[in-house]
mmCIF file of C-alpha atoms and ligand atoms in Angstrom:
data_model
loop_
_atom_site.group_PDB
_atom_site.id
_atom_site.type_symbol
_atom_site.label_atom_id
_atom_site.label_comp_id
_atom_site.label_asym_id
_atom_site.label_seq_id
_atom_site.Cartn_x
_atom_site.Cartn_y
_atom_site.Cartn_z
ATOM 1 C CA MET A 1 -26.292 1.308 24.772
ATOM 2 C CA GLU A 2 -23.766 4.348 24.649
ATOM 3 C CA ASP A 3 -25.074 6.720 21.930
ATOM 4 C CA LEU A 4 -21.447 7.114 20.286
ATOM 5 C CA THR A 5 -21.661 3.407 19.705
ATOM 6 C CA ALA A 6 -24.790 3.246 18.202
ATOM 7 C CA ASP A 7 -23.591 6.730 16.100
ATOM 8 C CA ARG A 8 -20.760 4.779 14.561
ATOM 9 C CA ALA A 9 -22.887 1.310 14.011
ATOM 10 C CA MET A 10 -25.088 3.317 12.179
ATOM 11 C CA GLY A 11 -22.033 4.984 10.197
ATOM 12 C CA ALA A 12 -20.791 1.611 8.706
ATOM 13 C CA LEU A 13 -24.038 0.787 7.088
ATOM 14 C CA LEU A 14 -25.004 4.976 6.013
ATOM 15 C CA GLY A 15 -21.564 4.933 4.845
ATOM 16 C CA LEU A 16 -21.981 1.645 2.951
ATOM 17 C CA ALA A 17 -24.752 3.394 1.308
ATOM 18 C CA CYS A 18 -23.564 6.902 0.636
ATOM 19 C CA GLY A 19 -20.231 5.137 -1.053
ATOM 20 C CA ASP A 20 -21.656 3.255 -3.346
ATOM 21 C CA ALA A 21 -24.752 5.597 -4.300
ATOM 22 C CA LEU A 22 -21.772 8.204 -4.584
ATOM 23 C CA GLY A 23 -19.655 5.534 -7.054
ATOM 24 C CA ARG A 24 -22.346 4.303 -9.036
ATOM 25 C CA PRO A 25 -22.629 6.781 -11.730
ATOM 26 C CA VAL A 26 -18.569 6.395 -12.551
ATOM 27 C CA GLU A 27 -18.691 2.636 -12.029
ATOM 28 C CA PHE A 28 -16.530 1.765 -14.706
ATOM 29 C CA ARG A 29 -14.739 5.210 -15.282
ATOM 30 C CA SER A 30 -11.316 6.196 -14.875
ATOM 31 C CA PRO A 31 -9.856 8.140 -12.557
ATOM 32 C CA THR A 32 -9.456 10.866 -15.313
ATOM 33 C CA SER A 33 -12.675 10.851 -16.793
ATOM 34 C CA ILE A 34 -14.233 11.228 -13.600
ATOM 35 C CA GLU A 35 -11.951 14.515 -12.856
ATOM 36 C CA SER A 36 -12.603 15.617 -15.861
ATOM 37 C CA GLN A 37 -16.239 15.830 -16.324
ATOM 38 C CA HIS A 38 -16.916 16.352 -12.399
ATOM 39 C CA GLY A 39 -14.052 17.419 -11.005
ATOM 40 C CA ARG A 40 -13.724 16.202 -6.996
ATOM 41 C CA LEU A 41 -16.837 14.205 -7.105
ATOM 42 C CA ASP A 42 -18.600 15.072 -3.503
ATOM 43 C CA GLU A 43 -22.193 15.599 -4.869
ATOM 44 C CA LEU A 44 -24.726 12.244 -5.144
ATOM 45 C CA VAL A 45 -25.523 12.943 -8.912
ATOM 46 C CA GLY A 46 -27.695 11.186 -11.105
ATOM 47 C CA HIS A 47 -27.678 9.226 -14.118
ATOM 48 C CA GLY A 48 -24.629 8.426 -15.598
ATOM 49 C CA THR A 49 -23.514 4.561 -15.286
ATOM 50 C CA HIS A 50 -26.955 2.174 -15.086
ATOM 51 C CA ASN A 51 -28.490 5.863 -15.742
ATOM 52 C CA GLN A 52 -30.265 5.864 -12.114
ATOM 53 C CA PRO A 53 -31.997 8.884 -10.118
ATOM 54 C CA ALA A 54 -29.219 10.805 -7.498
ATOM 55 C CA GLY A 55 -29.011 8.208 -4.625
ATOM 56 C CA THR A 56 -29.934 5.602 -5.826
ATOM 57 C CA VAL A 57 -27.563 2.051 -4.383
ATOM 58 C CA THR A 58 -26.768 -1.343 -6.504
ATOM 59 C CA ASP A 59 -25.703 -4.403 -5.587
ATOM 60 C CA ASP A 60 -23.706 -3.725 -2.622
ATOM 61 C CA THR A 61 -26.241 -1.789 -0.420
ATOM 62 C CA ASP A 62 -29.094 -3.734 -1.472
ATOM 63 C CA MET A 63 -27.087 -7.442 -0.766
ATOM 64 C CA MET A 64 -26.342 -5.904 3.128
ATOM 65 C CA LEU A 65 -29.500 -5.010 3.563
ATOM 66 C CA CYS A 66 -30.570 -8.538 2.587
ATOM 67 C CA ILE A 67 -27.815 -9.757 5.364
ATOM 68 C CA ALA A 68 -29.121 -6.856 8.077
ATOM 69 C CA ARG A 69 -32.891 -7.657 8.050
ATOM 70 C CA SER A 70 -32.280 -11.418 8.053
ATOM 71 C CA LEU A 71 -29.790 -11.262 11.397
ATOM 72 C CA ALA A 72 -32.153 -8.658 12.528
ATOM 73 C CA GLU A 73 -35.526 -10.571 11.945
ATOM 74 C CA THR A 74 -34.125 -14.239 12.736
ATOM 75 C CA GLY A 75 -32.220 -12.672 15.320
ATOM 76 C CA ASP A 76 -28.717 -15.041 14.560
ATOM 77 C CA PHE A 77 -27.257 -15.813 11.740
ATOM 78 C CA ASP A 78 -28.986 -18.109 9.558
ATOM 79 C CA GLY A 79 -27.583 -18.836 6.485
ATOM 80 C CA ALA A 80 -30.348 -20.376 4.584
ATOM 81 C CA ASP A 81 -32.782 -16.996 5.773
ATOM 82 C CA ILE A 82 -29.788 -15.265 3.867
ATOM 83 C CA ALA A 83 -29.388 -16.941 0.873
ATOM 84 C CA GLU A 84 -33.187 -17.129 0.537
ATOM 85 C CA ARG A 85 -33.202 -13.047 0.606
ATOM 86 C CA PHE A 86 -30.415 -13.010 -1.765
ATOM 87 C CA LEU A 87 -32.624 -15.062 -4.381
ATOM 88 C CA GLY A 88 -36.065 -12.633 -3.340
ATOM 89 C CA TRP A 89 -33.867 -9.484 -4.688
ATOM 90 C CA TYR A 90 -31.933 -11.657 -7.582
ATOM 91 C CA GLU A 91 -36.152 -12.441 -8.962
ATOM 92 C CA SER A 92 -36.304 -8.168 -8.866
ATOM 93 C CA GLY A 93 -34.102 -7.935 -11.316
ATOM 94 C CA PRO A 94 -31.449 -5.512 -10.180
ATOM 95 C CA PHE A 95 -30.205 -3.594 -12.033
ATOM 96 C CA ASP A 96 -26.141 -4.673 -11.172
ATOM 97 C CA ILE A 97 -25.203 -7.840 -10.127
ATOM 98 C CA GLY A 98 -21.570 -9.852 -10.182
ATOM 99 C CA ILE A 99 -20.985 -12.981 -11.845
ATOM 100 C CA MET A 100 -20.495 -15.689 -9.336
ATOM 101 C CA THR A 101 -23.661 -14.095 -6.888
ATOM 102 C CA ALA A 102 -25.489 -14.378 -9.962
ATOM 103 C CA GLN A 103 -24.143 -18.664 -10.150
ATOM 104 C CA SER A 104 -24.010 -18.863 -7.092
ATOM 105 C CA ILE A 105 -27.721 -17.424 -6.611
ATOM 106 C CA ARG A 106 -28.957 -19.698 -9.596
ATOM 107 C CA ALA A 107 -27.476 -22.689 -8.116
ATOM 108 C CA PHE A 108 -29.429 -22.402 -4.933
ATOM 109 C CA ARG A 109 -32.419 -21.167 -6.860
ATOM 110 C CA ASP A 110 -31.992 -24.658 -8.508
ATOM 111 C CA GLY A 111 -31.425 -26.834 -5.414
ATOM 112 C CA THR A 112 -28.622 -26.798 -4.003
ATOM 113 C CA ALA A 113 -28.113 -26.249 -0.511
ATOM 114 C CA TRP A 114 -27.389 -22.993 0.223
ATOM 115 C CA ASP A 115 -24.000 -23.501 1.976
ATOM 116 C CA GLU A 116 -22.809 -25.750 -0.906
ATOM 117 C CA ALA A 117 -23.629 -23.030 -4.087
ATOM 118 C CA GLY A 118 -20.946 -21.033 -3.733
ATOM 119 C CA ARG A 119 -18.479 -23.621 -3.088
ATOM 120 C CA GLN A 120 -19.271 -25.367 -6.229
ATOM 121 C CA VAL A 121 -19.126 -21.976 -8.459
ATOM 122 C CA TRP A 122 -15.977 -21.264 -6.501
ATOM 123 C CA GLU A 123 -14.414 -25.039 -7.824
ATOM 124 C CA ALA A 124 -15.327 -24.641 -11.447
ATOM 125 C CA SER A 125 -14.362 -20.960 -11.801
ATOM 126 C CA ALA A 126 -10.693 -20.208 -13.064
ATOM 127 C CA GLU A 127 -8.036 -18.244 -11.076
ATOM 128 C CA GLY A 128 -8.735 -14.477 -11.577
ATOM 129 C CA SER A 129 -11.908 -14.594 -11.684
ATOM 130 C CA ASN A 130 -12.336 -16.737 -8.771
ATOM 131 C CA ALA A 131 -11.727 -14.214 -6.049
ATOM 132 C CA GLY A 132 -13.969 -10.742 -6.827
ATOM 133 C CA ASN A 133 -15.256 -8.392 -4.121
ATOM 134 C CA GLY A 134 -18.972 -9.302 -3.850
ATOM 135 C CA SER A 135 -18.941 -10.702 -0.546
ATOM 136 C CA VAL A 136 -16.943 -8.135 0.749
ATOM 137 C CA MET A 137 -19.340 -5.036 -0.120
ATOM 138 C CA ARG A 138 -22.063 -6.469 1.634
ATOM 139 C CA CYS A 139 -20.209 -8.056 5.215
ATOM 140 C CA VAL A 140 -20.679 -5.319 7.228
ATOM 141 C CA PRO A 141 -23.983 -6.216 9.084
ATOM 142 C CA HIS A 142 -22.538 -9.038 11.085
ATOM 143 C CA ALA A 143 -19.642 -6.543 12.587
ATOM 144 C CA LEU A 144 -22.619 -5.329 14.210
ATOM 145 C CA ALA A 145 -24.252 -8.360 15.491
ATOM 146 C CA PHE A 146 -21.297 -10.153 16.363
ATOM 147 C CA GLY A 147 -18.791 -7.364 17.537
ATOM 148 C CA ASP A 148 -19.028 -8.953 21.168
ATOM 149 C CA ASP A 149 -17.217 -12.666 20.282
ATOM 150 C CA PRO A 150 -14.621 -11.900 17.314
ATOM 151 C CA ALA A 151 -14.161 -16.145 16.909
ATOM 152 C CA ARG A 152 -17.742 -16.241 16.534
ATOM 153 C CA LEU A 153 -17.217 -13.013 14.188
ATOM 154 C CA VAL A 154 -14.515 -14.388 12.057
ATOM 155 C CA ALA A 155 -17.012 -17.912 11.548
ATOM 156 C CA VAL A 156 -20.086 -16.189 10.691
ATOM 157 C CA SER A 157 -18.297 -13.972 8.500
ATOM 158 C CA ARG A 158 -16.469 -16.568 6.263
ATOM 159 C CA GLU A 159 -20.061 -18.836 6.251
ATOM 160 C CA SER A 160 -22.010 -15.551 4.980
ATOM 161 C CA SER A 161 -19.100 -14.967 2.575
ATOM 162 C CA ALA A 162 -19.193 -18.559 0.824
ATOM 163 C CA ILE A 163 -22.708 -18.469 0.108
ATOM 164 C CA THR A 164 -21.690 -16.761 -3.236
ATOM 165 C CA HIS A 165 -17.458 -16.185 -2.305
ATOM 166 C CA ALA A 166 -16.056 -19.099 -1.143
ATOM 167 C CA ASP A 167 -12.397 -18.636 -1.898
ATOM 168 C CA PRO A 168 -10.405 -18.222 1.001
ATOM 169 C CA ARG A 169 -9.082 -14.575 -0.040
ATOM 170 C CA CYS A 170 -13.032 -13.889 0.099
ATOM 171 C CA THR A 171 -13.940 -15.215 2.602
ATOM 172 C CA TRP A 172 -11.482 -14.023 5.378
ATOM 173 C CA GLY A 173 -11.336 -10.523 3.495
ATOM 174 C CA CYS A 174 -14.760 -10.678 4.914
ATOM 175 C CA ALA A 175 -13.740 -11.726 8.662
ATOM 176 C CA LEU A 176 -10.562 -8.980 8.815
ATOM 177 C CA LEU A 177 -12.599 -6.363 7.265
ATOM 178 C CA ASN A 178 -15.535 -6.691 10.241
ATOM 179 C CA LEU A 179 -12.728 -7.441 12.620
ATOM 180 C CA VAL A 180 -11.732 -3.758 11.682
ATOM 181 C CA VAL A 181 -15.189 -2.575 11.811
ATOM 182 C CA ALA A 182 -16.486 -4.250 15.234
ATOM 183 C CA ALA A 183 -13.368 -2.515 17.043
ATOM 184 C CA LEU A 184 -13.615 0.910 15.776
ATOM 185 C CA VAL A 185 -17.759 0.390 16.456
ATOM 186 C CA ARG A 186 -17.764 -1.516 19.997
ATOM 187 C CA ASP A 187 -14.592 -0.190 20.925
ATOM 188 C CA GLY A 188 -13.673 3.256 19.626
ATOM 189 C CA ALA A 189 -10.583 2.080 18.697
ATOM 190 C CA GLU A 190 -7.764 4.462 16.814
ATOM 191 C CA PRO A 191 -7.223 3.482 13.060
ATOM 192 C CA GLU A 192 -4.244 1.394 13.691
ATOM 193 C CA ALA A 193 -5.435 0.162 16.508
ATOM 194 C CA ALA A 194 -8.108 -1.956 14.617
ATOM 195 C CA LEU A 195 -6.105 -3.188 11.725
ATOM 196 C CA ASP A 196 -3.293 -4.134 14.226
ATOM 197 C CA ALA A 197 -5.907 -6.015 16.527
ATOM 198 C CA ALA A 198 -7.744 -7.773 13.188
ATOM 199 C CA LEU A 199 -4.517 -8.592 11.710
ATOM 200 C CA ASP A 200 -3.538 -11.169 14.984
ATOM 201 C CA ARG A 201 -6.432 -12.180 14.846
ATOM 202 C CA VAL A 202 -6.712 -13.708 11.586
ATOM 203 C CA ARG A 203 -2.374 -13.889 10.658
ATOM 204 C CA ALA A 204 -2.143 -17.552 11.390
ATOM 205 C CA ASP A 205 -5.192 -18.718 8.644
ATOM 206 C CA ALA A 206 -5.933 -16.412 6.195
ATOM 207 C CA PRO A 207 -3.805 -16.317 3.257
ATOM 208 C CA ALA A 208 -0.419 -14.716 3.163
ATOM 209 C CA GLU A 209 -1.199 -12.093 0.079
ATOM 210 C CA LEU A 210 -4.526 -10.916 2.019
ATOM 211 C CA VAL A 211 -2.797 -10.501 4.869
ATOM 212 C CA GLU A 212 0.461 -8.844 3.658
ATOM 213 C CA ALA A 213 -2.059 -6.144 1.528
ATOM 214 C CA ALA A 214 -3.877 -5.090 4.424
ATOM 215 C CA GLU A 215 -0.480 -4.756 6.729
ATOM 216 C CA ALA A 216 1.126 -2.664 3.974
ATOM 217 C CA VAL A 217 -2.164 0.002 4.617
ATOM 218 C CA PRO A 218 -0.037 2.151 7.010
ATOM 219 C CA THR A 219 2.288 2.734 4.766
ATOM 220 C CA LEU A 220 1.369 2.621 1.192
ATOM 221 C CA ASP A 221 0.818 5.545 -1.149
ATOM 222 C CA ALA A 222 -2.503 6.038 -2.880
ATOM 223 C CA GLY A 223 -0.897 5.668 -6.479
ATOM 224 C CA ASP A 224 -0.548 1.858 -5.042
ATOM 225 C CA LEU A 225 -4.058 1.161 -4.472
ATOM 226 C CA GLN A 226 -5.832 -0.762 -7.858
ATOM 227 C CA ASN A 227 -9.454 0.078 -8.838
ATOM 228 C CA THR A 228 -10.076 -3.503 -9.792
ATOM 229 C CA GLY A 229 -13.503 -6.204 -8.695
ATOM 230 C CA TYR A 230 -10.516 -8.217 -6.776
ATOM 231 C CA VAL A 231 -11.153 -8.681 -3.274
ATOM 232 C CA VAL A 232 -7.548 -8.131 -1.937
ATOM 233 C CA THR A 233 -6.989 -4.708 -3.485
ATOM 234 C CA THR A 234 -10.767 -3.700 -2.926
ATOM 235 C CA VAL A 235 -9.965 -4.718 0.590
ATOM 236 C CA GLN A 236 -6.827 -2.801 1.114
ATOM 237 C CA ALA A 237 -8.182 -0.139 -0.920
ATOM 238 C CA GLY A 238 -11.252 0.446 1.298
ATOM 239 C CA LEU A 239 -9.008 0.557 4.596
ATOM 240 C CA TYR A 240 -6.242 2.906 3.290
ATOM 241 C CA HIS A 241 -9.333 5.381 2.790
ATOM 242 C CA GLY A 242 -11.013 4.374 5.209
ATOM 243 C CA LEU A 243 -8.702 3.962 7.999
ATOM 244 C CA ARG A 244 -6.556 7.131 6.954
ATOM 245 C CA ALA A 245 -8.279 9.915 5.458
ATOM 246 C CA ASP A 246 -8.802 12.689 7.702
ATOM 247 C CA THR A 247 -12.846 12.909 7.497
ATOM 248 C CA ALA A 248 -15.433 10.580 6.415
ATOM 249 C CA GLU A 249 -16.383 12.572 3.497
ATOM 250 C CA ASP A 250 -12.465 12.286 2.357
ATOM 251 C CA ALA A 251 -12.863 8.565 3.063
ATOM 252 C CA ILE A 252 -15.701 8.187 0.155
ATOM 253 C CA VAL A 253 -14.972 10.951 -2.223
ATOM 254 C CA ASP A 254 -11.358 9.723 -2.655
ATOM 255 C CA ALA A 255 -11.941 6.249 -3.058
ATOM 256 C CA VAL A 256 -14.347 6.713 -5.601
ATOM 257 C CA ALA A 257 -12.589 8.756 -7.486
ATOM 258 C CA MET A 258 -10.008 5.826 -8.490
ATOM 259 C CA GLY A 259 -12.960 4.762 -10.856
ATOM 260 C CA GLY A 260 -13.307 1.173 -11.786
ATOM 261 C CA ASP A 261 -15.214 -0.573 -9.883
ATOM 262 C CA ALA A 262 -15.916 2.452 -7.761
ATOM 263 C CA ASP A 263 -19.542 1.836 -6.328
ATOM 264 C CA THR A 264 -17.969 -1.396 -4.465
ATOM 265 C CA ILE A 265 -14.318 0.546 -2.975
ATOM 266 C CA GLY A 266 -16.650 3.248 -2.267
ATOM 267 C CA ALA A 267 -18.686 1.154 -0.179
ATOM 268 C CA VAL A 268 -15.904 -0.766 1.403
ATOM 269 C CA ALA A 269 -14.255 2.577 2.725
ATOM 270 C CA GLY A 270 -17.360 3.809 3.499
ATOM 271 C CA ALA A 271 -18.521 0.898 5.879
ATOM 272 C CA VAL A 272 -14.607 1.797 7.570
ATOM 273 C CA ALA A 273 -15.131 5.288 7.472
ATOM 274 C CA GLY A 274 -18.797 5.258 8.964
ATOM 275 C CA ALA A 275 -17.607 2.913 11.260
ATOM 276 C CA ARG A 276 -14.809 5.532 12.357
ATOM 277 C CA PHE A 277 -16.110 9.008 12.407
ATOM 278 C CA GLY A 278 -19.275 7.709 12.740
ATOM 279 C CA ALA A 279 -23.548 8.188 10.745
ATOM 280 C CA SER A 280 -23.886 11.760 12.340
ATOM 281 C CA ALA A 281 -20.135 12.475 10.798
ATOM 282 C CA LEU A 282 -21.443 12.123 6.882
ATOM 283 C CA PRO A 283 -22.377 14.710 4.654
ATOM 284 C CA ASP A 284 -26.155 15.759 5.561
ATOM 285 C CA ASP A 285 -27.084 16.250 1.600
ATOM 286 C CA TRP A 286 -25.728 12.985 1.390
ATOM 287 C CA VAL A 287 -27.858 11.273 3.901
ATOM 288 C CA GLU A 288 -31.140 13.129 2.923
ATOM 289 C CA THR A 289 -30.493 11.975 -0.557
ATOM 290 C CA VAL A 290 -29.930 8.084 0.135
ATOM 291 C CA ALA A 291 -33.492 6.538 -0.351
ATOM 292 C CA VAL A 292 -32.675 3.622 2.130
ATOM 293 C CA ALA A 293 -31.153 6.080 5.205
ATOM 294 C CA ALA A 294 -33.782 5.394 7.543
ATOM 295 C CA GLU A 295 -33.816 1.832 7.192
ATOM 296 C CA CYS A 296 -29.762 1.455 7.216
ATOM 297 C CA ARG A 297 -30.172 2.799 11.165
ATOM 298 C CA ASP A 298 -33.181 1.008 12.356
ATOM 299 C CA LEU A 299 -31.581 -1.977 11.587
ATOM 300 C CA ALA A 300 -27.696 -0.793 12.965
ATOM 301 C CA GLU A 301 -29.953 -0.311 16.280
ATOM 302 C CA ALA A 302 -31.361 -3.722 16.132
ATOM 303 C CA LEU A 303 -28.436 -5.692 15.021
ATOM 304 C CA LEU A 304 -26.481 -3.630 18.223
ATOM 305 C CA ALA A 305 -29.073 -4.915 20.317
ATOM 306 C CA LEU A 306 -28.259 -8.777 19.425
ATOM 307 C CA SER A 307 -24.304 -7.904 20.455
ATOM 308 C CA GLY A 308 -23.966 -9.092 24.065
ATOM 309 C CA ASP A 309 -23.100 -5.755 26.541
ATOM 310 C CA GLU A 310 -19.990 -4.424 26.930
HETATM 311 MG MG1 MG B 1 -22.217 -1.892 -7.248
#
């Protein structure tokens, strides 16, 4: 395996964890409130929202690791195994968990099949609260394991999303994001080429709102982005910062500075920027502070080994 490819694969997982950890203390805050307290927030600080030590990650990274461990240990996509790992994490009492995620995991715990629980929760949820970013924040391990087979990557990304987030905007959001990450990691693609190739593959089938939001990424202004937990705006913001920033650090710092769902927007931007620039481009003091950094590296190598040779 080419060293640069491995560095980018590690960057995807580690960038996600760094964005999550940088954003965690300022989740739910406004951009002006973050700025007045921290100026440019470019260090992993402790306390703040959820009152945790510096470098603590949240549900975004925890659930990403559930998926990555499952893929690495089973050697393939096994939705029931991923759902079991989500349940184990849920029962550990995490300090941060999304509503649809909690509802779906409880339905699975109570006997609903792993590929039914998320759909039932989605069908019972009203527009406005049925398409959160809780699956795009965790989906990137699939891009490393199935990046050699884009059609399978799309199918697996959608199935994995639907364990908790079955709305087509969520399932296709995961597919689109993972296609971009796979092109960056495997091919070392230029940002716009990676986005164009991903859009070409999903355009005919994905919801128009998602496709249009991603198509706008190269021409948007940062002021057009939104910091809510809606999957379409999170994918757009994550791609915007991840693909357009000059450095991995800028991508993650600027994503977190948006506030609102800062940890998840930081995580998605971090996955994209890490895949683009590589783990070696992430600030050393972040990597040293993030508790799960070593496991992210090991899992990235294991997942790459699952995908076919170029
Ligand atoms: Mg979180």
